[in-house]
XYZ file of C-alpha atoms in Angstrom:
420
model
C -6.814 -3.749 56.286
C -5.902 -0.905 53.939
C -7.735 -0.183 50.698
C -6.209 1.188 47.509
C -8.892 3.302 45.806
C -9.778 3.031 42.152
C -8.482 5.957 40.095
C -10.654 7.959 37.700
C -8.844 6.425 34.725
C -9.286 2.671 34.214
C -7.207 0.840 36.776
C -5.504 -2.491 36.220
C -3.756 -4.756 38.682
C -1.009 -6.957 37.220
C 0.020 -9.863 39.426
C 3.523 -11.081 38.663
C 6.536 -9.016 37.609
C 8.079 -11.394 35.103
C 8.361 -10.700 31.353
C 4.666 -11.272 30.579
C 3.429 -9.172 33.494
C 5.793 -6.280 32.882
C 4.982 -6.256 29.172
C 1.258 -6.207 29.917
C 1.840 -3.329 32.330
C 3.747 -1.347 29.716
C 1.110 -1.781 27.013
C -1.743 -0.764 29.309
C 0.110 2.174 30.852
C 0.881 3.510 27.391
C -2.854 3.368 26.677
C -3.586 5.547 29.726
C -4.553 2.939 32.312
C -3.433 3.296 35.916
C -1.357 0.165 36.439
C -0.114 -1.430 39.641
C 2.167 -4.480 39.465
C 2.392 -6.819 42.449
C 5.372 -9.135 42.904
C 5.736 -11.461 45.875
C 9.546 -11.509 45.674
C 11.743 -8.608 46.900
C 12.548 -7.554 43.320
C 11.059 -8.041 39.836
C 12.139 -10.170 36.860
C 14.310 -12.527 38.905
C 13.967 -15.465 36.539
C 14.737 -13.282 33.526
C 17.826 -11.890 35.241
C 19.125 -15.349 36.098
C 18.429 -16.710 32.625
C 20.260 -13.741 31.105
C 23.498 -14.066 33.034
C 25.158 -16.160 30.373
C 23.679 -14.381 27.357
C 20.068 -13.272 27.052
C 18.491 -14.997 24.056
C 15.645 -12.657 23.126
C 14.142 -14.333 20.077
C 15.067 -16.124 16.849
C 15.241 -15.115 13.199
C 14.249 -18.406 11.579
C 11.488 -18.616 8.974
C 7.995 -18.298 10.435
C 6.774 -21.841 9.739
C 9.810 -23.332 11.458
C 9.512 -20.818 14.295
C 5.878 -21.688 14.940
C 6.681 -25.398 14.731
C 8.613 -25.020 17.985
C 5.302 -24.607 19.805
C 3.868 -27.964 18.748
C 0.109 -28.209 19.106
C -0.046 -24.592 20.316
C 1.421 -23.229 17.080
C -1.928 -21.752 16.036
C -2.370 -19.924 19.335
C 1.180 -18.592 19.344
C 0.791 -17.511 15.715
C -1.948 -15.118 16.850
C 0.307 -13.865 19.647
C 3.119 -13.189 17.186
C 0.739 -11.189 15.028
C 0.467 -8.878 18.037
C 4.164 -8.897 18.944
C 6.533 -10.426 16.407
C 10.261 -11.195 16.664
C 10.904 -7.955 14.764
C 8.723 -6.087 17.255
C 10.703 -7.601 20.139
C 13.994 -6.511 18.601
C 12.682 -2.986 18.021
C 11.377 -2.882 21.598
C 14.746 -3.930 23.063
C 16.605 -1.404 20.963
C 14.117 1.245 22.081
C 15.319 0.522 25.619
C 18.854 1.381 24.534
C 19.868 -2.257 24.082
C 21.232 -2.809 20.567
C 20.948 -6.382 19.353
C 22.808 -8.768 17.076
C 22.019 -12.076 15.386
C 24.278 -14.997 16.262
C 25.438 -17.636 13.813
C 22.555 -19.907 14.847
C 19.952 -17.235 14.081
C 19.336 -16.389 17.725
C 18.980 -12.726 18.691
C 20.896 -11.303 21.664
C 21.416 -7.863 23.180
C 24.972 -6.695 22.628
C 25.387 -6.447 26.391
C 24.836 -10.260 26.455
C 22.978 -10.104 29.755
C 19.582 -9.177 31.066
C 20.398 -6.647 33.777
C 20.864 -3.535 31.549
C 17.624 -4.282 29.719
C 15.681 -4.870 32.948
C 17.003 -1.625 34.476
C 15.990 0.349 31.404
C 12.610 -1.369 31.297
C 11.819 -0.615 34.923
C 12.836 3.005 34.387
C 10.477 3.231 31.414
C 7.631 1.731 33.433
C 8.271 4.267 36.161
C 8.092 7.090 33.624
C 4.758 5.678 32.428
C 3.416 5.864 35.956
C 3.378 2.140 36.692
C 3.503 1.381 40.417
C 5.535 -1.664 41.448
C 4.756 -3.266 44.792
C 7.234 -5.955 45.830
C 6.866 -8.428 48.698
C 3.164 -8.420 47.876
C 1.720 -11.929 47.630
C -1.608 -12.502 45.926
C -3.988 -14.427 48.183
C -7.006 -14.600 45.895
C -10.329 -12.857 45.576
C -12.735 -11.548 48.160
C -16.131 -9.947 47.884
C -14.341 -6.589 47.915
C -11.707 -7.235 45.252
C -8.233 -8.715 44.862
C -6.397 -9.529 48.079
C -2.704 -9.439 48.961
C -0.445 -10.125 51.911
C 2.188 -7.407 52.230
C 4.814 -6.377 54.749
C 2.371 -3.718 55.959
C -0.472 -6.212 56.331
C -3.430 -7.361 54.196
C -4.360 -5.151 51.241
C -7.412 -5.141 48.992
C -7.416 -3.620 45.512
C -10.544 -2.906 43.505
C -9.215 -2.592 39.949
C -11.298 -2.417 36.824
C -9.319 -5.349 35.347
C -6.694 -7.856 36.440
C -3.870 -9.528 34.525
C -2.491 -12.688 36.104
C 1.118 -13.408 35.126
C 2.252 -15.570 38.025
C 4.517 -17.899 36.045
C 4.537 -21.674 36.102
C 6.282 -23.795 38.710
C 9.858 -23.965 37.452
C 12.698 -22.440 39.484
C 10.329 -21.946 42.462
C 13.038 -20.231 44.513
C 12.757 -17.313 42.078
C 9.063 -16.837 42.758
C 7.079 -19.128 40.437
C 5.798 -21.998 42.542
C 2.452 -22.825 40.928
C 0.567 -22.001 44.140
C -2.068 -20.250 42.021
C -3.442 -23.514 40.590
C -5.985 -24.074 43.368
C -7.267 -20.502 43.200
C -7.764 -20.680 39.444
C -9.502 -24.041 39.622
C -11.749 -22.721 42.383
C -12.590 -19.837 40.072
C -13.772 -22.307 37.431
C -10.709 -22.476 35.195
C -9.477 -25.782 33.791
C -5.772 -26.302 34.515
C -3.580 -28.936 32.893
C -1.217 -30.315 35.577
C 2.110 -28.490 35.668
C 5.119 -30.494 34.513
C 8.794 -29.842 33.892
C 9.817 -28.584 30.456
C 13.309 -27.763 29.213
C 14.883 -29.983 31.836
C 17.528 -32.692 31.824
C 16.932 -36.437 31.537
C 18.309 -39.316 33.558
C 20.703 -41.893 32.114
C 22.184 -44.798 34.080
C 25.787 -43.883 33.326
C 28.637 -46.126 34.363
C 30.920 -44.881 37.158
C 33.685 -44.569 34.558
C 31.737 -42.077 32.431
C 30.688 -40.071 35.492
C 34.293 -39.835 36.621
C 35.787 -39.002 33.229
C 33.119 -37.066 31.358
C 30.489 -35.556 33.662
C 30.466 -31.806 33.117
C 31.795 -32.058 29.556
C 29.831 -31.121 26.417
C 29.038 -33.036 23.266
C 29.362 -30.306 20.672
C 27.700 -30.187 17.244
C 25.751 -33.405 17.657
C 22.318 -34.316 16.336
C 19.513 -35.863 18.387
C 16.386 -37.741 17.386
C 13.794 -39.875 19.101
C 13.773 -43.480 17.979
C 10.123 -44.113 18.868
C 8.242 -40.805 18.745
C 4.815 -40.636 20.360
C 2.022 -39.110 18.232
C 0.503 -37.481 21.315
C 3.757 -35.729 22.246
C 3.471 -32.116 23.390
C 6.103 -30.922 20.923
C 5.758 -31.359 17.193
C 9.409 -31.990 16.398
C 11.042 -35.370 17.104
C 14.333 -34.639 15.403
C 16.830 -34.452 14.113
C 17.803 -31.523 16.319
C 21.348 -30.218 16.098
C 23.098 -28.540 18.974
C 25.098 -29.091 22.121
C 24.487 -31.580 24.910
C 25.993 -31.439 28.384
C 26.879 -34.680 30.148
C 25.964 -34.597 33.823
C 26.250 -37.035 36.680
C 22.550 -37.798 36.360
C 22.319 -37.868 32.564
C 21.933 -35.237 29.833
C 20.899 -31.606 29.563
C 21.348 -28.731 27.122
C 19.562 -26.955 24.297
C 19.369 -29.880 21.900
C 17.856 -32.069 24.628
C 15.394 -29.367 25.648
C 14.133 -29.105 22.065
C 12.841 -32.678 22.403
C 11.780 -32.533 26.036
C 8.047 -32.658 25.261
C 7.952 -35.944 23.326
C 10.633 -37.474 25.554
C 8.581 -36.634 28.645
C 5.465 -38.151 27.085
C 7.294 -41.322 26.060
C 8.676 -41.796 29.575
C 5.242 -41.197 31.084
C 3.742 -43.859 28.830
C 6.476 -46.502 28.799
C 8.721 -45.678 31.741
C 11.666 -44.861 29.470
C 12.541 -43.315 26.122
C 15.252 -44.007 23.565
C 17.286 -41.041 22.345
C 19.568 -41.474 19.330
C 22.687 -39.313 19.151
C 24.603 -38.761 15.910
C 28.092 -37.845 17.094
C 29.194 -36.766 13.584
C 26.146 -35.304 11.815
C 28.431 -33.416 9.435
C 29.520 -36.667 7.756
C 27.592 -39.405 6.003
C 28.103 -43.005 7.105
C 30.095 -43.633 3.923
C 32.368 -40.619 4.377
C 33.025 -41.450 8.017
C 33.680 -45.119 7.200
C 36.183 -44.066 4.526
C 38.059 -41.897 7.029
C 38.181 -44.715 9.538
C 39.312 -47.195 6.894
C 42.067 -44.916 5.591
C 43.409 -44.394 9.099
C 43.573 -48.067 10.098
C 46.923 -48.657 11.763
C 48.388 -49.903 14.997
C 46.710 -47.037 16.842
C 44.466 -47.949 19.728
C 40.708 -47.723 19.255
C 40.686 -44.539 21.334
C 43.224 -42.883 19.057
C 41.358 -44.069 15.963
C 38.136 -42.555 17.265
C 39.897 -39.348 18.240
C 41.993 -38.818 15.104
C 39.999 -40.315 12.251
C 36.590 -40.209 13.881
C 37.053 -36.671 15.130
C 35.449 -37.521 18.453
C 36.081 -35.683 21.692
C 36.920 -37.594 24.881
C 33.330 -37.016 26.027
C 31.930 -38.442 22.798
C 34.206 -41.475 23.060
C 33.041 -42.025 26.629
C 29.407 -41.993 25.498
C 30.183 -44.368 22.632
C 31.727 -46.828 25.092
C 28.522 -46.797 27.198
C 26.688 -48.849 24.570
C 26.537 -52.537 25.599
C 28.844 -54.838 23.690
C 32.234 -54.337 22.113
C 32.857 -51.396 19.808
C 32.761 -52.726 16.216
C 36.118 -53.076 14.492
C 34.845 -52.901 10.928
C 34.881 -49.375 9.519
C 31.314 -49.459 8.213
C 29.808 -50.853 11.430
C 31.877 -48.466 13.533
C 30.730 -45.487 11.455
C 27.116 -46.564 11.872
C 27.586 -46.885 15.624
C 29.099 -43.390 15.845
C 26.180 -41.939 13.920
C 23.476 -43.717 15.922
C 24.305 -43.999 19.619
C 21.110 -45.140 21.337
C 20.693 -44.072 24.946
C 17.858 -45.105 27.232
C 16.449 -42.222 29.259
C 14.900 -43.453 32.474
C 13.361 -40.260 33.825
C 13.213 -36.473 33.723
C 14.487 -33.929 36.202
C 11.804 -32.231 38.279
C 10.336 -28.760 38.332
C 12.986 -27.500 40.732
C 15.605 -28.058 37.993
C 13.445 -27.167 34.988
C 13.880 -23.999 32.965
C 10.171 -23.751 32.194
C 6.809 -25.390 32.764
C 4.416 -27.372 30.599
C 0.731 -27.335 31.446
C -1.271 -24.489 32.911
C -4.571 -22.728 32.301
C -6.254 -24.390 29.360
C -7.250 -22.214 26.439
C -10.760 -23.662 26.579
C -11.176 -21.630 29.791
C -10.281 -18.372 27.994
C -11.592 -16.276 25.180
C -9.411 -15.013 22.348
C -8.412 -12.040 24.502
C -7.025 -14.448 27.166
C -9.851 -13.490 29.547
C -11.178 -16.125 31.930
C -14.677 -17.156 30.890
C -15.741 -17.552 34.507
C -14.257 -14.239 35.695
C -14.863 -11.353 33.299
C -12.150 -8.752 33.563
C -9.461 -11.243 34.618
C -6.812 -12.033 31.979
C -3.997 -14.599 31.994
C -0.555 -14.323 30.393
C 2.830 -16.011 30.231
C 3.910 -19.357 31.604
C 0.613 -19.793 33.483
C -0.960 -20.742 30.174
C -0.971 -24.285 28.757
C 1.866 -24.085 26.235
C 5.558 -24.915 26.099
C 8.526 -24.295 23.848
C 12.234 -25.089 23.759
C 14.885 -22.612 24.756
C 16.575 -20.627 22.023
C 14.473 -17.451 22.017
C 11.100 -19.168 21.759
C 10.152 -19.030 25.444
C 10.776 -15.329 25.979
C 9.250 -14.333 22.643
C 5.959 -16.089 23.369
C 5.830 -14.954 27.002
C 6.225 -11.299 26.019
C 3.774 -11.663 23.136
C 1.163 -13.208 25.439
C 1.560 -10.205 27.720
C 0.781 -7.922 24.797
C -2.287 -9.997 23.862
C -3.600 -10.044 27.436
C -3.022 -6.287 27.760
C -4.801 -5.547 24.495
C -7.591 -7.863 25.587
C -7.952 -6.014 28.888
C -8.000 -2.658 27.109
C -10.622 -3.917 24.663
C -12.777 -5.246 27.497
C -12.377 -2.048 29.529
C -13.454 -0.030 26.510
C -16.678 -2.011 26.328
C -17.621 -1.451 29.974
C -19.832 1.426 31.128
C -18.024 3.923 33.352
């Protein structure tokens, strides 16, 4: 068993090389700490790289109250995090890595490169310049009387750092390294952990074979979603309406607009076994305006053509409309109301292996305001390990990075209070 000695400067071990861990490493290295990052996978930031293939959504520019509302009951906690690392700070940080940004029409902020790999390369280069050591294929195995233990390709290793930052992720996309295996170790250390659940995942709908054949894989664009029977104990504050895009799948629904409501939908299904989601297929029109269009266009056209031409519905939207039991109304007013309130029963949620992120984690009651474990002084927790959730759209990455800053500042504050 090899030992890594403690340096003369304060030493910190960061466990997990995702956004929160790497950000914590950067903050502490800039402050003069000797930082070593351990990652059990062969390379760092795998989840970030995968998420950024189709356009890396860094943060969002919406007004602060609305922004914080995306975090539901954790809005107060995240508000403190954003005081330490705001959306403006994130944008400045990315541009400091040579990644200019732009704001999309929806208010979301992206790097101009529209992918994560250039930013990650620049970030790792910066960390190297700051003296951060990255050890891959190094799996944390817990604590021993001597320090923090790891399994590595070279054999067992013990580190004796002055502080530790845990940023091991949740349990979503486990093939990328976050499998939630840390839960037992944290509970054994005295931390309270809310069970890990899927967040930002799709929901099951009992589609007909006809819809699966004709529409699976097609989007519903510019629709609005709301929950018919919201649960007051839901994890997310918002219950709609949420505008955005929905993707029809063979199992049901997924996409950004669905993810924005995943917390209350998950809670409703857990309580009742199902949830009712209402889709407005034409949120840009009032019932009266849509009914007038349908009435003006009445002719010998088939119902499909009427829905397509006057209703402005895509083939996918028409397929969803036809899933509702009973005949499609022929009267313009009733038809308009049906188009603007398609009620779908969701029978379940996709699991952690298909989820973008995780709900649950280390409860804040087990931490102080610096994100230090009450039962293990000098051990700090950041990122998706913590008990919070948020929809996609820039909110996940913003809070994860900000929590890394808070944990790093907390570690530095604690280190400064310790005799050396």
